[in-house]
Coordinates of C-alpha atoms in Angstrom, one line a residue:
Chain A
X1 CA 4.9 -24.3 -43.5
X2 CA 4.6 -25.2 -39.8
X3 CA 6.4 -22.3 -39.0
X4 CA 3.8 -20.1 -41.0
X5 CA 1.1 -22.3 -39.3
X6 CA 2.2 -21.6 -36.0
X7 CA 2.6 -18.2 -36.6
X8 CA -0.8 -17.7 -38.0
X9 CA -2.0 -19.0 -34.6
X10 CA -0.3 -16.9 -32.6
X11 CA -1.7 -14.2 -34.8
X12 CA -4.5 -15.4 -34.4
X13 CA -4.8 -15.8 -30.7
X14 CA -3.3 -12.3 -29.8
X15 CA -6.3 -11.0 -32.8
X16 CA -8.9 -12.9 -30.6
X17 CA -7.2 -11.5 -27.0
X18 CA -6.6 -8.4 -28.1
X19 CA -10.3 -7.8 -29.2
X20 CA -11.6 -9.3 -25.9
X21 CA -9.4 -6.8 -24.0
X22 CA -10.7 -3.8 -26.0
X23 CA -6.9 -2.9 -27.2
X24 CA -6.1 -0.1 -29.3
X25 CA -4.0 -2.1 -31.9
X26 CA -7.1 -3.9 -33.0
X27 CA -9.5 -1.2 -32.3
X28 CA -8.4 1.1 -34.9
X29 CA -8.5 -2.2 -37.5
X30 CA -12.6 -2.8 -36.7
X31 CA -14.7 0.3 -36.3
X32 CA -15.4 0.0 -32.4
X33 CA -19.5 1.3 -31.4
X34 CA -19.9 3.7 -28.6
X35 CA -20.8 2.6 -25.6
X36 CA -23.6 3.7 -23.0
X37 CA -22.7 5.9 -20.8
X38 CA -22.1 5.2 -17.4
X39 CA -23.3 6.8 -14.1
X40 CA -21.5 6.8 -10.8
X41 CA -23.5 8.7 -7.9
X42 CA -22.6 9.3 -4.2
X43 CA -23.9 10.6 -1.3
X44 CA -21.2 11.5 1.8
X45 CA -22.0 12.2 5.5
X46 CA -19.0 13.5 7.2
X47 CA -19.4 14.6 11.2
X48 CA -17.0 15.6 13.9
X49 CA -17.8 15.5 17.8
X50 CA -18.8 18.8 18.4
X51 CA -17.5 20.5 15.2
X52 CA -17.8 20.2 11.5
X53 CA -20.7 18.2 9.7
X54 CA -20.8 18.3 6.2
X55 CA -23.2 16.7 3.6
X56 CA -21.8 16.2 0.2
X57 CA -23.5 14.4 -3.4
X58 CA -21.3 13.7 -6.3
X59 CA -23.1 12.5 -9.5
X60 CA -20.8 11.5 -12.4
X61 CA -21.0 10.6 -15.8
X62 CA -19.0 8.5 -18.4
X63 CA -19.0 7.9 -22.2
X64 CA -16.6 5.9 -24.4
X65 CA -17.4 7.4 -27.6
X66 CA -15.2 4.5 -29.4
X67 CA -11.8 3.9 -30.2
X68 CA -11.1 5.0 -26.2
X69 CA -13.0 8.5 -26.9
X70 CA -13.6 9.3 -23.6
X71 CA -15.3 12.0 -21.4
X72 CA -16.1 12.3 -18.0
X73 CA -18.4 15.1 -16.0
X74 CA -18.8 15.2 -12.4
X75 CA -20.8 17.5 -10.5
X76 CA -20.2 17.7 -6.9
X77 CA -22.5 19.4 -4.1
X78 CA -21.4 19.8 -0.2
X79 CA -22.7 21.5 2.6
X80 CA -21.2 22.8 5.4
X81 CA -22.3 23.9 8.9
X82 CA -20.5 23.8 12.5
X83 CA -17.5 24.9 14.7
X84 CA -14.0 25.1 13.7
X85 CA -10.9 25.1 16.0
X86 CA -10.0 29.3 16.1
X87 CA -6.3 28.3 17.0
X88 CA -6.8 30.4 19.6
X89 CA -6.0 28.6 23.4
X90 CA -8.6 27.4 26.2
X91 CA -8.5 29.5 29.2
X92 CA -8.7 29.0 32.9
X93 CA -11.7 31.2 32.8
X94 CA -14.6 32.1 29.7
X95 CA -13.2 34.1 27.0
X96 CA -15.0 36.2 24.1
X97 CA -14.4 36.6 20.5
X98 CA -15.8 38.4 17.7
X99 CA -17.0 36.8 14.7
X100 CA -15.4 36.9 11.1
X101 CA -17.9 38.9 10.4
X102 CA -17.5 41.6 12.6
X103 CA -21.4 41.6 13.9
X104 CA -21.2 40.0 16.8
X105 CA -19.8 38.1 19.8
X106 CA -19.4 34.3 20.8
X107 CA -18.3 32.8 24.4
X108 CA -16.0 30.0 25.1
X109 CA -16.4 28.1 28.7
X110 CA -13.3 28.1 30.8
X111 CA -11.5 24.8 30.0
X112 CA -12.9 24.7 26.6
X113 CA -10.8 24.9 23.6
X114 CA -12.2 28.3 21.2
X115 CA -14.6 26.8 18.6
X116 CA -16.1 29.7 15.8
X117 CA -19.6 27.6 15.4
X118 CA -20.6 30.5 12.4
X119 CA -19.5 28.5 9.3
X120 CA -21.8 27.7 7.0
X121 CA -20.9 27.2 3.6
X122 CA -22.2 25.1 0.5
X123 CA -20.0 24.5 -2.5
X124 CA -20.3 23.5 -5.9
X125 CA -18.3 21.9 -8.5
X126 CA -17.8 21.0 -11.9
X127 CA -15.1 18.8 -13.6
X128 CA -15.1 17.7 -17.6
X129 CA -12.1 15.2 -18.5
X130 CA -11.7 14.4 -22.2
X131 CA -9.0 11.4 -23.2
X132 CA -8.6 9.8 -26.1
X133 CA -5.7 7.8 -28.3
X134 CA -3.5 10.4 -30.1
X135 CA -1.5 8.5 -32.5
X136 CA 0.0 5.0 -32.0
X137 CA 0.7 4.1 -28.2
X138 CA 0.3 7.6 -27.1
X139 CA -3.0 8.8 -25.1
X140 CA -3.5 12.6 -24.6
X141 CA -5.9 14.0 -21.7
X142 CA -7.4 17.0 -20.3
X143 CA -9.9 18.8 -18.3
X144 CA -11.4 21.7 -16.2
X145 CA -12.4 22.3 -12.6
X146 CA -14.4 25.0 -10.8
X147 CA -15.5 25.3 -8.0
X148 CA -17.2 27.8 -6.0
X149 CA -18.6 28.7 -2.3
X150 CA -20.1 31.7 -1.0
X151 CA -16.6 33.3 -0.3
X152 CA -13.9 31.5 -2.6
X153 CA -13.6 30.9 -5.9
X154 CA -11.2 27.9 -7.8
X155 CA -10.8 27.4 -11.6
X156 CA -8.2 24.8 -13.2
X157 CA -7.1 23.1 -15.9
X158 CA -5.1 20.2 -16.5
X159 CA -3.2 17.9 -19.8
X160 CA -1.6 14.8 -19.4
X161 CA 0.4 12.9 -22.1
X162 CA 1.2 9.3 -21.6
X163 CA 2.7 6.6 -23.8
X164 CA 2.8 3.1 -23.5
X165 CA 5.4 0.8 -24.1
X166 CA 6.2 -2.5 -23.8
X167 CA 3.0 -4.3 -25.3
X168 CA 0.9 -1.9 -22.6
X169 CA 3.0 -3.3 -19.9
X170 CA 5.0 0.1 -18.9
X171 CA 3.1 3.9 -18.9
X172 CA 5.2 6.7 -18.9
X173 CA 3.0 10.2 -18.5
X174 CA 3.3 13.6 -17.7
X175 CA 0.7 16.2 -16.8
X176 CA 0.4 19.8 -16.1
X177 CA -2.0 21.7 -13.9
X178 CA -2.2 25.4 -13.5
X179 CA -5.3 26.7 -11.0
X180 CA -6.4 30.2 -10.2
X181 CA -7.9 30.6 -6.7
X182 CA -9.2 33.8 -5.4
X183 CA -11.1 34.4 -1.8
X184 CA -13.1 37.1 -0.8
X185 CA -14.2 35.8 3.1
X186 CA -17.7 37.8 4.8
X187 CA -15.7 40.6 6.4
X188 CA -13.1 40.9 4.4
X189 CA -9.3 39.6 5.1
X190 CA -8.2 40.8 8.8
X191 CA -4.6 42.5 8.1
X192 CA -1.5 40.3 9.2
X193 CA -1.4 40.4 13.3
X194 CA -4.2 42.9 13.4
X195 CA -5.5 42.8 17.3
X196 CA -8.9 40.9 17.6
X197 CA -11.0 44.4 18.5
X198 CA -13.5 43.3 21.4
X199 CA -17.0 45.3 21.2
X200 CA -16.8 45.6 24.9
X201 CA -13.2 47.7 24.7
X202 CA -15.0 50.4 23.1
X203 CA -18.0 52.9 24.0
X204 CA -19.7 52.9 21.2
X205 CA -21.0 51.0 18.3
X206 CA -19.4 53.1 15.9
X207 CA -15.9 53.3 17.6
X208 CA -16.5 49.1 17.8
X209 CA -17.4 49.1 13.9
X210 CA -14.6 51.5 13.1
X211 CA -12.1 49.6 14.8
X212 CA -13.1 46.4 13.2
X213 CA -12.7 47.8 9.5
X214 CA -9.1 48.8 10.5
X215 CA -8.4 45.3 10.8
X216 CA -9.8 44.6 7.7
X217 CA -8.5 44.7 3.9
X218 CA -10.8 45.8 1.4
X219 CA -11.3 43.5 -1.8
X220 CA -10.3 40.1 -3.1
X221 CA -6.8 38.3 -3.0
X222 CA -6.4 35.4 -4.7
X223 CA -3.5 32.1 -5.2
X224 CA -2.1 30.6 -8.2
X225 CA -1.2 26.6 -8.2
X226 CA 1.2 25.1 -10.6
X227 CA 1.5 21.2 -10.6
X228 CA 3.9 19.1 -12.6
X229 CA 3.2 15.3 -12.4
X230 CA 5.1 12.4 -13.7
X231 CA 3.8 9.2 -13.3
X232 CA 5.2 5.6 -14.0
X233 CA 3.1 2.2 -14.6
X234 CA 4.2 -1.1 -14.5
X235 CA 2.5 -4.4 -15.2
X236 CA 4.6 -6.8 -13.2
X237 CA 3.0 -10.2 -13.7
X238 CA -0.8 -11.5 -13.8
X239 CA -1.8 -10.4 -10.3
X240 CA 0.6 -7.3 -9.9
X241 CA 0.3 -3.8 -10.9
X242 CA 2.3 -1.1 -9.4
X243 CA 2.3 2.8 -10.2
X244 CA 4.8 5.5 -8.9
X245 CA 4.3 9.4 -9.4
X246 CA 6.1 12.2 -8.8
X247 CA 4.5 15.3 -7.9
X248 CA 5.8 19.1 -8.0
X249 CA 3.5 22.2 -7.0
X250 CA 4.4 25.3 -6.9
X251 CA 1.5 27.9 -5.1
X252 CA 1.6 31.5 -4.6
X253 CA -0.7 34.0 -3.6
X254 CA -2.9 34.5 -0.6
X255 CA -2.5 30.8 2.1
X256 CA -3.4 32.8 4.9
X257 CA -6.6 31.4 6.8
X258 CA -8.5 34.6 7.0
X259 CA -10.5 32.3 10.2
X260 CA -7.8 31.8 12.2
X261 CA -5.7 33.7 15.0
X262 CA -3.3 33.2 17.6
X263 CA -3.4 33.7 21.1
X264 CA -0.5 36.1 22.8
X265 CA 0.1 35.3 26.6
X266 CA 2.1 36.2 29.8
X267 CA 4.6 34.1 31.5
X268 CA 1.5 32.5 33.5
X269 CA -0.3 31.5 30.2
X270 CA -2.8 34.0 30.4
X271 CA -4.1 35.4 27.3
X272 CA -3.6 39.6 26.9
X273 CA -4.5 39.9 23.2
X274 CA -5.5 37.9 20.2
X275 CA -3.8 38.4 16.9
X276 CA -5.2 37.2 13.4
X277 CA -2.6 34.8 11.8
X278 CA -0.4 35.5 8.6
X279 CA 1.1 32.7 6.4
X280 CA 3.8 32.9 3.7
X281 CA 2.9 33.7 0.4
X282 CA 4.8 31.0 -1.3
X283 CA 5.0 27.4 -0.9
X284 CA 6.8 24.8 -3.4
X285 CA 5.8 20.8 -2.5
X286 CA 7.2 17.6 -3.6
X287 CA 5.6 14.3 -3.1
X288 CA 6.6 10.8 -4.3
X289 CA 3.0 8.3 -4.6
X290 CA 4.0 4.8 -4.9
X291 CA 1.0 2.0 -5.3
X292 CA 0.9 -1.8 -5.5
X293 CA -2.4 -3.8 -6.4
X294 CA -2.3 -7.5 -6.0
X295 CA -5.0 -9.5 -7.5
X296 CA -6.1 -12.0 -5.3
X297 CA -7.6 -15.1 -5.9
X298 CA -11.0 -14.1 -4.7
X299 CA -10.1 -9.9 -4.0
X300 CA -7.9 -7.6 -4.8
X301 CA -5.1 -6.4 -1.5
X302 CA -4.7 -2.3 -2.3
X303 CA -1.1 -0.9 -0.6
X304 CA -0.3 2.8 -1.3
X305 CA 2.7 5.2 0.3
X306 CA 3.0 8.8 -0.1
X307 CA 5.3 11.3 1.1
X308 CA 5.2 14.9 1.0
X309 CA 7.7 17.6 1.8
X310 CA 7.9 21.3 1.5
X311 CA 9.4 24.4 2.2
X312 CA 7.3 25.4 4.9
X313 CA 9.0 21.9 6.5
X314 CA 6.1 19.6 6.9
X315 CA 7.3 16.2 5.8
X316 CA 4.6 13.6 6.0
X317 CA 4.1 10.5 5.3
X318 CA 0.8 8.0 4.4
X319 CA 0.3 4.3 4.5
X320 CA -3.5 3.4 2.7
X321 CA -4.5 -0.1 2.0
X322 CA -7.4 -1.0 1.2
X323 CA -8.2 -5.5 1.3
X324 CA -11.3 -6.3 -0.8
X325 CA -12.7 -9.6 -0.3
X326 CA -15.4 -11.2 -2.5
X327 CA -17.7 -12.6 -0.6
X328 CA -19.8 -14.3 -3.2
X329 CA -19.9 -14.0 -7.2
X330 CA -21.9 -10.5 -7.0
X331 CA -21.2 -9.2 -3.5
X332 CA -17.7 -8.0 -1.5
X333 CA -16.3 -6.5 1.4
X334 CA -13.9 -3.9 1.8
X335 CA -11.9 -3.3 5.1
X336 CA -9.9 0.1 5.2
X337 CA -7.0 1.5 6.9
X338 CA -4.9 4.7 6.5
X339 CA -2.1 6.0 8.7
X340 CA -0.8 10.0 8.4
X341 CA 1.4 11.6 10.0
X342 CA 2.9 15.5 9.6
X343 CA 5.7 17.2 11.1
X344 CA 4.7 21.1 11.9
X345 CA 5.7 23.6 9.4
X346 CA 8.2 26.0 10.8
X347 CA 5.7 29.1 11.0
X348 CA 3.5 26.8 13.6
X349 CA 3.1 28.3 16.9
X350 CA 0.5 27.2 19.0
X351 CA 0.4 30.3 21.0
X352 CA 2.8 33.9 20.7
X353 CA 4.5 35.0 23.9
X354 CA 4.0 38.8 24.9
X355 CA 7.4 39.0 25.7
X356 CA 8.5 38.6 22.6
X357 CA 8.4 40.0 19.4
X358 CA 6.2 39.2 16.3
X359 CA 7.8 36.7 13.6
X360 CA 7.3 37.1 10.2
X361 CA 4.5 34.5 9.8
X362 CA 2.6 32.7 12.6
X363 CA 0.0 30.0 12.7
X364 CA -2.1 28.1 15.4
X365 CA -4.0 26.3 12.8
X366 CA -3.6 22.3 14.0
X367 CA -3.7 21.2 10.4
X368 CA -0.1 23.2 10.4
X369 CA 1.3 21.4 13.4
X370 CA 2.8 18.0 14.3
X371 CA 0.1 15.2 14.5
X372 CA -1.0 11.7 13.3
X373 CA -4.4 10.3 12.3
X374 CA -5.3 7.5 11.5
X375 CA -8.6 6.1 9.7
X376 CA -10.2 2.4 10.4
X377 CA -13.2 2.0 7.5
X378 CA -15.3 -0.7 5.9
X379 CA -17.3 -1.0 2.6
X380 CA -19.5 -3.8 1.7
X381 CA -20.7 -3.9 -2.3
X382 CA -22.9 -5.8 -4.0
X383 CA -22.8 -6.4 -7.9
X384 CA -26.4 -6.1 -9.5
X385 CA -27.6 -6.8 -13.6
X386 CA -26.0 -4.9 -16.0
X387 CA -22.7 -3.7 -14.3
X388 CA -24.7 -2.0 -11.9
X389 CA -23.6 -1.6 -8.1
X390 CA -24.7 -0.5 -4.9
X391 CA -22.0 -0.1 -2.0
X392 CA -22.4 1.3 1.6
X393 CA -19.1 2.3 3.5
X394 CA -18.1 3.7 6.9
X395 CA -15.1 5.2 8.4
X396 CA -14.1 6.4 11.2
X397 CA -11.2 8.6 10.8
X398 CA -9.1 10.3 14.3
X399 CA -6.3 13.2 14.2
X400 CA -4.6 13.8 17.2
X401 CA -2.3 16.7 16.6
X402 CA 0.9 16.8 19.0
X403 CA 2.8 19.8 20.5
X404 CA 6.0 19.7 18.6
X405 CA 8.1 21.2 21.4
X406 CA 6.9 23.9 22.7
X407 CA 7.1 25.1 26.6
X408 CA 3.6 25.5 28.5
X409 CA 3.7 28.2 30.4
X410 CA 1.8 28.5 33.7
X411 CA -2.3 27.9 33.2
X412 CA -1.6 26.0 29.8
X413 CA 0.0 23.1 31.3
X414 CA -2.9 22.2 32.6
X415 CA -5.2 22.7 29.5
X416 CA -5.5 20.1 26.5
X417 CA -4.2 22.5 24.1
X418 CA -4.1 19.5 21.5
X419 CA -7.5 18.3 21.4
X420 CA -8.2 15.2 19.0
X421 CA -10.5 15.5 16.4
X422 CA -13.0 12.5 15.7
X423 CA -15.6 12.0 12.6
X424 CA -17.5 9.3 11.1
X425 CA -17.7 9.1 7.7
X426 CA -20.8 7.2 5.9
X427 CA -21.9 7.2 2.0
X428 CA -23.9 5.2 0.0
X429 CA -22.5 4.5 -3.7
X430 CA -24.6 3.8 -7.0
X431 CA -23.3 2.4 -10.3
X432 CA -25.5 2.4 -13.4
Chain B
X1 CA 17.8 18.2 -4.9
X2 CA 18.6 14.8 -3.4
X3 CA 14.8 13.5 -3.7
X4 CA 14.8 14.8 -7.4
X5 CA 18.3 12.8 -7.8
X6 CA 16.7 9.8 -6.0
X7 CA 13.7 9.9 -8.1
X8 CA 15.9 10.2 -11.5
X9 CA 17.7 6.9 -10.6
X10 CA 14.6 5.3 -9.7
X11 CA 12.8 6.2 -12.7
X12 CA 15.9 5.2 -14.6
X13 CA 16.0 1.2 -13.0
X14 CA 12.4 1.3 -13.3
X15 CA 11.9 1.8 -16.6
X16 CA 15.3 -0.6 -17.7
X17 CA 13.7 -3.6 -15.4
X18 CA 10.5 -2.8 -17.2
X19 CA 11.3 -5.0 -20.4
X20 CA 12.0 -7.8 -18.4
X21 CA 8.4 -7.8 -16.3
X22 CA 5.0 -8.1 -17.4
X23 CA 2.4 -10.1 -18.9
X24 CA 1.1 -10.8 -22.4
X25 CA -2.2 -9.5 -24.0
X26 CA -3.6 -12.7 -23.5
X27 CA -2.6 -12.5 -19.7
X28 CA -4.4 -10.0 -18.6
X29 CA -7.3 -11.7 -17.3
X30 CA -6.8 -10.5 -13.6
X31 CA -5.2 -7.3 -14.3
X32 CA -8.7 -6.2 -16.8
X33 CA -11.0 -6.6 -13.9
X34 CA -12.4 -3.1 -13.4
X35 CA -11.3 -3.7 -9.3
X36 CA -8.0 -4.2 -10.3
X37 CA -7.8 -0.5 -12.1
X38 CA -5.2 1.8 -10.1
X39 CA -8.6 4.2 -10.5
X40 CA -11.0 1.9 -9.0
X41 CA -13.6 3.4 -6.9
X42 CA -12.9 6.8 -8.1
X43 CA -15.4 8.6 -6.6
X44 CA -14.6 7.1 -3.1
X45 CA -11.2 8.5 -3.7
X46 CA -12.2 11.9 -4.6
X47 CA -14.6 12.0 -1.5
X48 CA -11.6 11.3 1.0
X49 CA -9.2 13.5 -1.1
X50 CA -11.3 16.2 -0.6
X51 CA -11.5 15.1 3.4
X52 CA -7.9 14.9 3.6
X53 CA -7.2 18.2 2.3
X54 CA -9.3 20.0 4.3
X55 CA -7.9 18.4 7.2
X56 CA -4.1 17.6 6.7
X57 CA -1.4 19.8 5.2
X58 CA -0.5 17.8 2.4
X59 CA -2.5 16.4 -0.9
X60 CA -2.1 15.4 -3.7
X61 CA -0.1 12.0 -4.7
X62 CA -2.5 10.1 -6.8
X63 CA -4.0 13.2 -8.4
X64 CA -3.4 16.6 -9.1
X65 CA -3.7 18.5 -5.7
X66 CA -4.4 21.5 -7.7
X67 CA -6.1 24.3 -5.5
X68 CA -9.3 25.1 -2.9
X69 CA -9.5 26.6 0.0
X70 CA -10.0 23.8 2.8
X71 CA -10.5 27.0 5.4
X72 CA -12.7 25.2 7.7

């Protein structure tokens, strides 16, 4: 009889916990209501010194539908204008270059590392996500993605399957995520290593124009994206959460950045010719995600790693953590701080020597070389009525790529041929 | 091969140690604060995924890195 008694409390407690907590055991015993939906909204300023600013607005929406019925839209809108590093080198003296496009010329001052200041690009995209319960400890999601700018093009989809265990303690999933990318850029693709034609090499404007097309593939091309991802979660007491994934992708298809070129030079660093750049076709990743959250007794402390490898060698590796202290009842603060760092893939050359002949695949693109960044940020949040919230954040965020080894010939040793890059980052977040 | 071997035997102690850690429903007072989800902030995330990608070789981790182009 006390046994039965006890029991019946226990029962009776976990009934009256398990309802608090929303719980799928006794969800599907009471008919759960839908609840409102929710709105998350964004607005992002992002600006480099002297290169890229970009303006982007994400508004999102939520619905649980009952019994963990859940969809999620999110509509995302950027803008982009300003300079991007060419890849090409600074120069004792003022170089010219012709744009993407083909119509037209821009200058670079001596000293000054080549910038192309013609991008200007707006994007936008759409993602649905629809989870729900699929039988008994087992939750089943998927979506779609697309996105789209002027010149490119990206569709996905994606499923997930994970199953709990362990009264909700341990997640096991797995997803899949196949997406279909195709570019078209203004002035078509140059051809692999195709010589930068210079309007003042030729006599007339239709020699110019003719030599440009003959750089130049006709149509689209376009790059297919596989992702396998297995992720583990573990409860690990009352204030400790932790989550490790494991990540496969598998791309091929056109990674070239149609953008970018390489400068050749002589043994005194001078540059004779500028080539467009051409990338592998192919490119399988790993990564390996491991995240802690700690609850604090007033904040929460964030701590995630990542590492990344891939057979175009670039291993890196990221620290994130991200301390949120509440301030008051209804208002926190945030402090931020991510380390990167990348090794440079083994295609990365900073510049080609005339000497020597072509390789297969060559890039001056810094985001394939050696560097570290690092980004310092802060958010402040403040809790309002009805689960509503209004944060403000700012970051400041700093890559410094890093010449992995190569020798400087003459005139380059005394040029910064690995400028950093600096942006702020501001947005303004609202929950309703 | 090695990180998938490495991965198998930690995914293996993981999940054995898992029956051992963790809370009861009724102790989940902390971990059912919405700050406390691994997705908290979600669209802050997104926002510097999409920074990072453009900027940085590699992606993905938390999420799908999926495709884009990142050109600029």
């Amino acid at each position: 009889m006390q046994l039965n008694q006890r029991n019946n409390i226990i029962g009776a407690l976990t009934a009256a916990t398990c309802s608090l907590l929303g719980t799928p055991a006794i969800a599907q015993e009471s008919p759960s209501t839908a609840e409102p939906w929710q709105f998350d909204t964004a607005i992002l300023y992002y600006g480099e010194s002297e290169r890229v600013t970009a303006v982007e607005g994400v508004f999102s929406a939520s619905k649980d539908f009952g019994n963990e019925h859940i969809f999620s839209g999110k509509i995302t809108i950027d803008g982009l204008t300003g300079a991007s590093a060419t890849g090409a080198v600074a120069q004792p003296s003022a170089q010219t270059f012709t744009r993407p496009s083909g119509k037209g010329e821009y200058q670079i001052a001596a000293g000054e590392t080549p910038l192309d200041d013609t991008f200007r690009d707006t994007r936008i995209q759409l993602n649905g996500q629809w989870t729900q319960p699929l039988w008994q400890d087992y939750r089943v999601s998927s979506g779609v993605h697309l996105s789209k700018e002027y010149d490119y093009l990206s569709m996905a989809v994606n499923a997930n399957l994970a199953r709990d265990f362990n009264q909700r303690n341990t997640t096991v999933s797995a997803g899949l995520s196949y997406a279909f990318d195709s570019i078209d850029p203004e002035g078509g693709r140059p051809v692999a290593f195709a010589s930068m034609p210079l309007r003042s090499d030729y006599a007339t404007d239709q020699a110019f124009d003719d030599a440009f097309d003959a750089t130049r593939l006709s149509g689209s091309d376009d790059k297919n994206t596989l992702d396998l991802m297995l992720g583990l979660t573990q409860v690990i007491n009352r204030r400790t959460i932790m989550q490790l994934n494991y990540g496969l992708s598998v791309v091929d298809g056109y990674m070239t950045d149609p953008f970018k070129m390489l400068s050749v030079v002589n043994p005194q660093g001078l540059t004779q010719d500028l080539l467009y750049e051409n990338r592998p076709d192919s490119r399988t990743r790993h990564n390996v995600f491991w995240q802690t959250k700690y609850a604090l007794d007033s904040g929460v402390a964030d701590l995630s790693y990542r590492f990344t490898t891939d057979d175009w060698d670039i291993d890196s590796h990221t620290l994130d953590s991200r301390l949120r202290f509440n301030l008051t009842q209804d208002s926190y603060i945030q402090p931020h701080f991510r380390y990167y760092q990348q090794s440079a893939a083994d295609f990365y050359r900073p510049y080609l020597m005339a000497a020597e002949g072509l390789p297969q695949f060559a890039s001056a693109d810094y985001r394939v070389g050696e560097m570290t960044a690092f980004t310092l940020g802060l958010k402040y949040g403040m809790l309002l009525d009805d689960g509503k919230e209004l944060s403000f954040r700012i970051e400041y965020y700093q890559q410094n790529p890093k010449n992995p080894g190569f020798a400087e010939p003459g005139v380059l040793q005394d040029l910064d041929l690995y400028p950093s890059v600096k942006a702020v980052m501001a947005q303004v977040s609202y929950r309703f | 091969m090695k990180l998938r071997r490495l991965l198998v035997i930690v995914l293996t102690l993981s999940l054995s140690a898992c029956a051992s850690v963790g809370v009861k429903p009724w102790e989940r007072d902390l971990l059912a604060k919405d700050e406390m989800s691994l997705n908290a902030d979600p669209l802050d995330l997104a926002l510097d995924d999409h920074i990072y990608f453009s900027k940085e070789a590699a992606s993905g981790g938390r999420a799908f890195a999926g495709g884009g182009c990142g050109c600029n």
